[in-house]
mmCIF file of C-alpha atoms (C1' of nucleotides) in Angstrom:
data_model
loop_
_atom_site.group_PDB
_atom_site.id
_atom_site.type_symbol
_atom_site.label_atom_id
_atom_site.label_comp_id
_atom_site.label_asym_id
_atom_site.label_seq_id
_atom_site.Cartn_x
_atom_site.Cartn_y
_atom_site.Cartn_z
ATOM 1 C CA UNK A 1 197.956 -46.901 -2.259
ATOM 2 C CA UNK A 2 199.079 -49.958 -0.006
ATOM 3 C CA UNK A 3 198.799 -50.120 3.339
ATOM 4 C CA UNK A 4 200.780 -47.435 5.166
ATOM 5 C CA UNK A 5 202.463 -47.586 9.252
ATOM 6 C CA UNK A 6 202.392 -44.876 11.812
ATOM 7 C CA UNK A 7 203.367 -44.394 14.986
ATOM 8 C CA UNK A 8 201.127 -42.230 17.174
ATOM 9 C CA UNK A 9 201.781 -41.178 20.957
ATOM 10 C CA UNK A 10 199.376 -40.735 24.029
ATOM 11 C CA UNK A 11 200.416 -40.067 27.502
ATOM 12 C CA UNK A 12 198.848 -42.658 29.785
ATOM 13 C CA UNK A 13 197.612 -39.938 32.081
ATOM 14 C CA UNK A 14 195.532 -38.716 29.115
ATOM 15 C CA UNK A 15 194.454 -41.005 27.290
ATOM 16 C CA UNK A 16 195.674 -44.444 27.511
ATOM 17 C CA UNK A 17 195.632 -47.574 25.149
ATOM 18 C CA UNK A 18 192.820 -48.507 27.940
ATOM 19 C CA UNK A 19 190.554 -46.423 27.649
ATOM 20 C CA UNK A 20 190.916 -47.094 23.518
ATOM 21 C CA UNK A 21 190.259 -50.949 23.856
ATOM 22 C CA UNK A 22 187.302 -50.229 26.493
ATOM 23 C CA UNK A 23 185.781 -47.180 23.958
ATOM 24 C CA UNK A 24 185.920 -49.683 20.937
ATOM 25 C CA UNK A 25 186.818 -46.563 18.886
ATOM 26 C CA UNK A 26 188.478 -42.835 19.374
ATOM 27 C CA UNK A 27 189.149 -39.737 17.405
ATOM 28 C CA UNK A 28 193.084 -38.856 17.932
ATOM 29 C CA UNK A 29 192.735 -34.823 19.163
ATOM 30 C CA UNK A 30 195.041 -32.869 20.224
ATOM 31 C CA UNK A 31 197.189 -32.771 17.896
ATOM 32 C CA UNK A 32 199.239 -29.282 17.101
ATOM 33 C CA UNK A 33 201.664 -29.745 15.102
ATOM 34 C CA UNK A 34 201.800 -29.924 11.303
ATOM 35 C CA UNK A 35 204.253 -32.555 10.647
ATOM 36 C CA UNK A 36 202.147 -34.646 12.659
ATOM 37 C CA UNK A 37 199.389 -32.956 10.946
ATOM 38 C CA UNK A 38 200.435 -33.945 7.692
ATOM 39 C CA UNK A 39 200.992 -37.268 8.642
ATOM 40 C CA UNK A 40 197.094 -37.334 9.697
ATOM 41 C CA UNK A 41 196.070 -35.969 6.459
ATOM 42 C CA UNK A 42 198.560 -39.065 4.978
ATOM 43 C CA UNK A 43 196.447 -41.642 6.434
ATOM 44 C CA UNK A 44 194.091 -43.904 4.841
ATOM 45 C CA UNK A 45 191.629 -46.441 6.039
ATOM 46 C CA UNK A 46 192.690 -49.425 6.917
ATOM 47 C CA UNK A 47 196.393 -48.181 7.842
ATOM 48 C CA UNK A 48 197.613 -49.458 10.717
ATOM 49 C CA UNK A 49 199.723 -47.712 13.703
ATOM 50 C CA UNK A 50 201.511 -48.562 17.209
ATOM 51 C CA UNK A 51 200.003 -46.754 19.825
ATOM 52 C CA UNK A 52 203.176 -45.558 21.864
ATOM 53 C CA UNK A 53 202.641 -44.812 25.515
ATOM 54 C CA UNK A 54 204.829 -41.845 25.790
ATOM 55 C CA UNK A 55 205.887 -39.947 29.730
ATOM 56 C CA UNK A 56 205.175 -42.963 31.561
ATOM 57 C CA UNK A 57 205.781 -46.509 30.210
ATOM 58 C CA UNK A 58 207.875 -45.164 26.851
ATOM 59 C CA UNK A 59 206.868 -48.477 25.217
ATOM 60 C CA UNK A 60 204.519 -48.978 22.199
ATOM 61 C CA UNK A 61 201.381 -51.263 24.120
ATOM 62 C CA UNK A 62 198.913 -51.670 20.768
ATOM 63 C CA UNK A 63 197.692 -51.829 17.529
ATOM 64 C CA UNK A 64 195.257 -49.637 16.255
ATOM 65 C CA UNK A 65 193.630 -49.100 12.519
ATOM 66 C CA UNK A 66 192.381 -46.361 10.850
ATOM 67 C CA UNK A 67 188.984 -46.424 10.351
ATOM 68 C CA UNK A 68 187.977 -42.783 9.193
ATOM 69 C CA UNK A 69 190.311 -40.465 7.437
ATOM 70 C CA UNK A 70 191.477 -36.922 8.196
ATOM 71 C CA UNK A 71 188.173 -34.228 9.474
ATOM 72 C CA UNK A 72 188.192 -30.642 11.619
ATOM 73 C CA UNK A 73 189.257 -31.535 15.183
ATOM 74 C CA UNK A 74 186.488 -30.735 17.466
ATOM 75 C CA UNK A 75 188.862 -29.328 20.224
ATOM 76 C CA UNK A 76 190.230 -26.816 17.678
ATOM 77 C CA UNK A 77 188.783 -23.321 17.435
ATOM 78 C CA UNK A 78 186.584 -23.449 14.346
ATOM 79 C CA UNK A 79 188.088 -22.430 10.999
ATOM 80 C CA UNK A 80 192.077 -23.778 12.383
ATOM 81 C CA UNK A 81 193.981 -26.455 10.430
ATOM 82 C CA UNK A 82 193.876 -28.995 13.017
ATOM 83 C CA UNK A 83 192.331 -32.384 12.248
ATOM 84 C CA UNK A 84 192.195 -35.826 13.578
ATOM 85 C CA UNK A 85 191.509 -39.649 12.292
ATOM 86 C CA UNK A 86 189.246 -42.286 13.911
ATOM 87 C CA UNK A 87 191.011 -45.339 14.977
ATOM 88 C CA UNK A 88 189.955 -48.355 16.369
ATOM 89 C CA UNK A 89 191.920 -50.603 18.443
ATOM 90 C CA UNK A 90 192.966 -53.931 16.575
ATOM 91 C CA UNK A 91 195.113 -56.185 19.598
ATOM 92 C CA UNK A 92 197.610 -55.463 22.331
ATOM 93 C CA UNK A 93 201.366 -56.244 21.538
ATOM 94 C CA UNK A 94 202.242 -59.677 23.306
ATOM 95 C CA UNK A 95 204.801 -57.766 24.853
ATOM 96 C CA UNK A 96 205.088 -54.215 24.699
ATOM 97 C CA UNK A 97 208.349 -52.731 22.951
ATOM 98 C CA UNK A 98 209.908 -50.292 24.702
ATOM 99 C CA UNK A 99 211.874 -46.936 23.707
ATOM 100 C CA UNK A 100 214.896 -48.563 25.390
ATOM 101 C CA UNK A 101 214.868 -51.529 22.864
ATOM 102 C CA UNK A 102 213.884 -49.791 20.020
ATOM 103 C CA UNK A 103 216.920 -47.479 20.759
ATOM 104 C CA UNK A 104 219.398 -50.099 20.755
ATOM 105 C CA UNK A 105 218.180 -51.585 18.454
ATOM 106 C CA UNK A 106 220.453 -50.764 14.773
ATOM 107 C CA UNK A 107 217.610 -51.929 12.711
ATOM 108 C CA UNK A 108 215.095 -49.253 13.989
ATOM 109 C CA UNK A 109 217.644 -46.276 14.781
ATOM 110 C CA UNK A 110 215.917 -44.502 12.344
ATOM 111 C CA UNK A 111 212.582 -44.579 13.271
ATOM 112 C CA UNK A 112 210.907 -40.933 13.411
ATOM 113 C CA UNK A 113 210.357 -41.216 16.805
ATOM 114 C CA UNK A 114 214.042 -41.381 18.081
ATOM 115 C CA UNK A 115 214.997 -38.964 15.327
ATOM 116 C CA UNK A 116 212.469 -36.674 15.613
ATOM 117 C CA UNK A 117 211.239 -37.418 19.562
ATOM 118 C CA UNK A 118 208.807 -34.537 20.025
ATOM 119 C CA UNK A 119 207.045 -35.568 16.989
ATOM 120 C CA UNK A 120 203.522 -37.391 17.878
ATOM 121 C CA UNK A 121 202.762 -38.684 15.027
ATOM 122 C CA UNK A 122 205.247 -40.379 12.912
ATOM 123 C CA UNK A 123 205.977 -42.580 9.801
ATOM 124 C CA UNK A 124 206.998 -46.163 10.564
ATOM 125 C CA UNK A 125 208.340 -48.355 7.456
ATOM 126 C CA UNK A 126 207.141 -51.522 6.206
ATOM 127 C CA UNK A 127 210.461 -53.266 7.852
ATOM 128 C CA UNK A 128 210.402 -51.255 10.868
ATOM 129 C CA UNK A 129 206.852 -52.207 11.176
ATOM 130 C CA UNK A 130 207.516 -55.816 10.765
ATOM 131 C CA UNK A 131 210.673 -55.900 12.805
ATOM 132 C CA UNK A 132 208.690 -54.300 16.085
ATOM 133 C CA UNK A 133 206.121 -56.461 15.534
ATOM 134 C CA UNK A 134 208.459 -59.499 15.603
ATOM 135 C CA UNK A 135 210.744 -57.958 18.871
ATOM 136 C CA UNK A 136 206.770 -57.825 20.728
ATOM 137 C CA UNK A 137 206.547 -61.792 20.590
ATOM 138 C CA UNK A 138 209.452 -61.857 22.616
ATOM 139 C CA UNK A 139 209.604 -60.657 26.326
ATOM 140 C CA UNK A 140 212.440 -57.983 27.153
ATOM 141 C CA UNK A 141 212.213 -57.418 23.190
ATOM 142 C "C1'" DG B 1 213.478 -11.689 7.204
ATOM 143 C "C1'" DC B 2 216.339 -12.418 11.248
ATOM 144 C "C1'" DC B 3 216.896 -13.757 15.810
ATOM 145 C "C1'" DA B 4 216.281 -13.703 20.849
ATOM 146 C "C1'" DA B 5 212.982 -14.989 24.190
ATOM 147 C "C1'" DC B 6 209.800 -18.003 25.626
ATOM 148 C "C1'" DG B 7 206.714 -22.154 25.922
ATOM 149 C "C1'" DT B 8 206.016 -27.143 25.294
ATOM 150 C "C1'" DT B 9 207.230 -31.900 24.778
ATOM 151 C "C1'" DG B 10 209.271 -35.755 26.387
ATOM 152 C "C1'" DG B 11 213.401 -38.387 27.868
ATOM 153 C "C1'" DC B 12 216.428 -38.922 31.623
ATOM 154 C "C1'" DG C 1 213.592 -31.428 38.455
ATOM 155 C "C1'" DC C 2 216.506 -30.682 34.619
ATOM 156 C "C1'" DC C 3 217.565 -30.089 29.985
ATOM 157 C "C1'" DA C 4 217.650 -30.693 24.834
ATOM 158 C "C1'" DA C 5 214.958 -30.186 20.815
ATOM 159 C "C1'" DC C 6 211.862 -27.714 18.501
ATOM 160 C "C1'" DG C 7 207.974 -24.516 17.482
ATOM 161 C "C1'" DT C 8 206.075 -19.905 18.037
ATOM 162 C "C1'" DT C 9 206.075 -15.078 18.934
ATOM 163 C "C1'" DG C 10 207.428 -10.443 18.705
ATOM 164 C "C1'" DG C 11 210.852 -6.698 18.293
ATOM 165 C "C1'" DC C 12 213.720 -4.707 15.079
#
DNA sequence: GCCAACGTTGGC
DNA sequence: GCCAACGTTGGC
């Protein structure tokens, strides 16, 4: 399968893209939800997804990879369905992208994460991918 | 199986 | 602090 994008949130308070770049490498807990479930269980090494700074900030800061697909989540009561992914942190965004922007922005309107904005972890398309990536070289996106 | 009540997330 | 969206729970 080629290379797929995601989208993945954190609150600062919690666990920010930080404490991700000083670690060297993270398992994403947490989660409890199973579309974002699924979308773990989607993953494959060597994807590659935003890490979204969601509360405080509401910008995406990073870029992390994949490095370890779907297993049990340890904070999960033994026997649940819960699982996370390791990720490691590949580089910051020159500039972060913020919800703002990506909101007014036509091109990305349709980005799981405005249409779906509880949802933690979400799909991101090759284009939208490419096109965030592009609006984080420029300041004010 | 339906639906009201309630809890949580996350933007504003 | 408020509220909309959405998931879960429990009564019927």
């Amino acid at each position: 399968m080629s290379k797929q994008y995601w989208l993945m949130k954190s609150e600062p308070d919690a666990y920010p893209w930080k404490q991700l770049v000083r670690e060297g490498t993270g398992i994403w807990d947490g989660v409890r939800n199973h579309t974002a479930k699924l979308n773990l269980k989607a993953m494959q090494v060597g994807d590659e997804a935003l890490f979204y700074h969601s509360n405080i900030g509401k910008e995406c800061v990073g870029i992390m990879r994949i490095t370890e697909t779907a297993f049990p989540d340890p904070t999960a009561d033994e026997g649940s369905p819960w699982v996370v992914v390791r990720v490691e942190p590949v580089r910051a965004l020159t500039h972060p992208v913020t919800l703002a922007a990506i909101k007014a922005d036509p091109k990305l309107a349709d980005m799981d994460l405005i249409r779906q904005s509880r949802l933690s972890v979400g799909r991101v398309t090759p284009e939208e991918w490419k096109h965030i990536l592009k609006k984080s070289e420029t300041a004010g996106g």
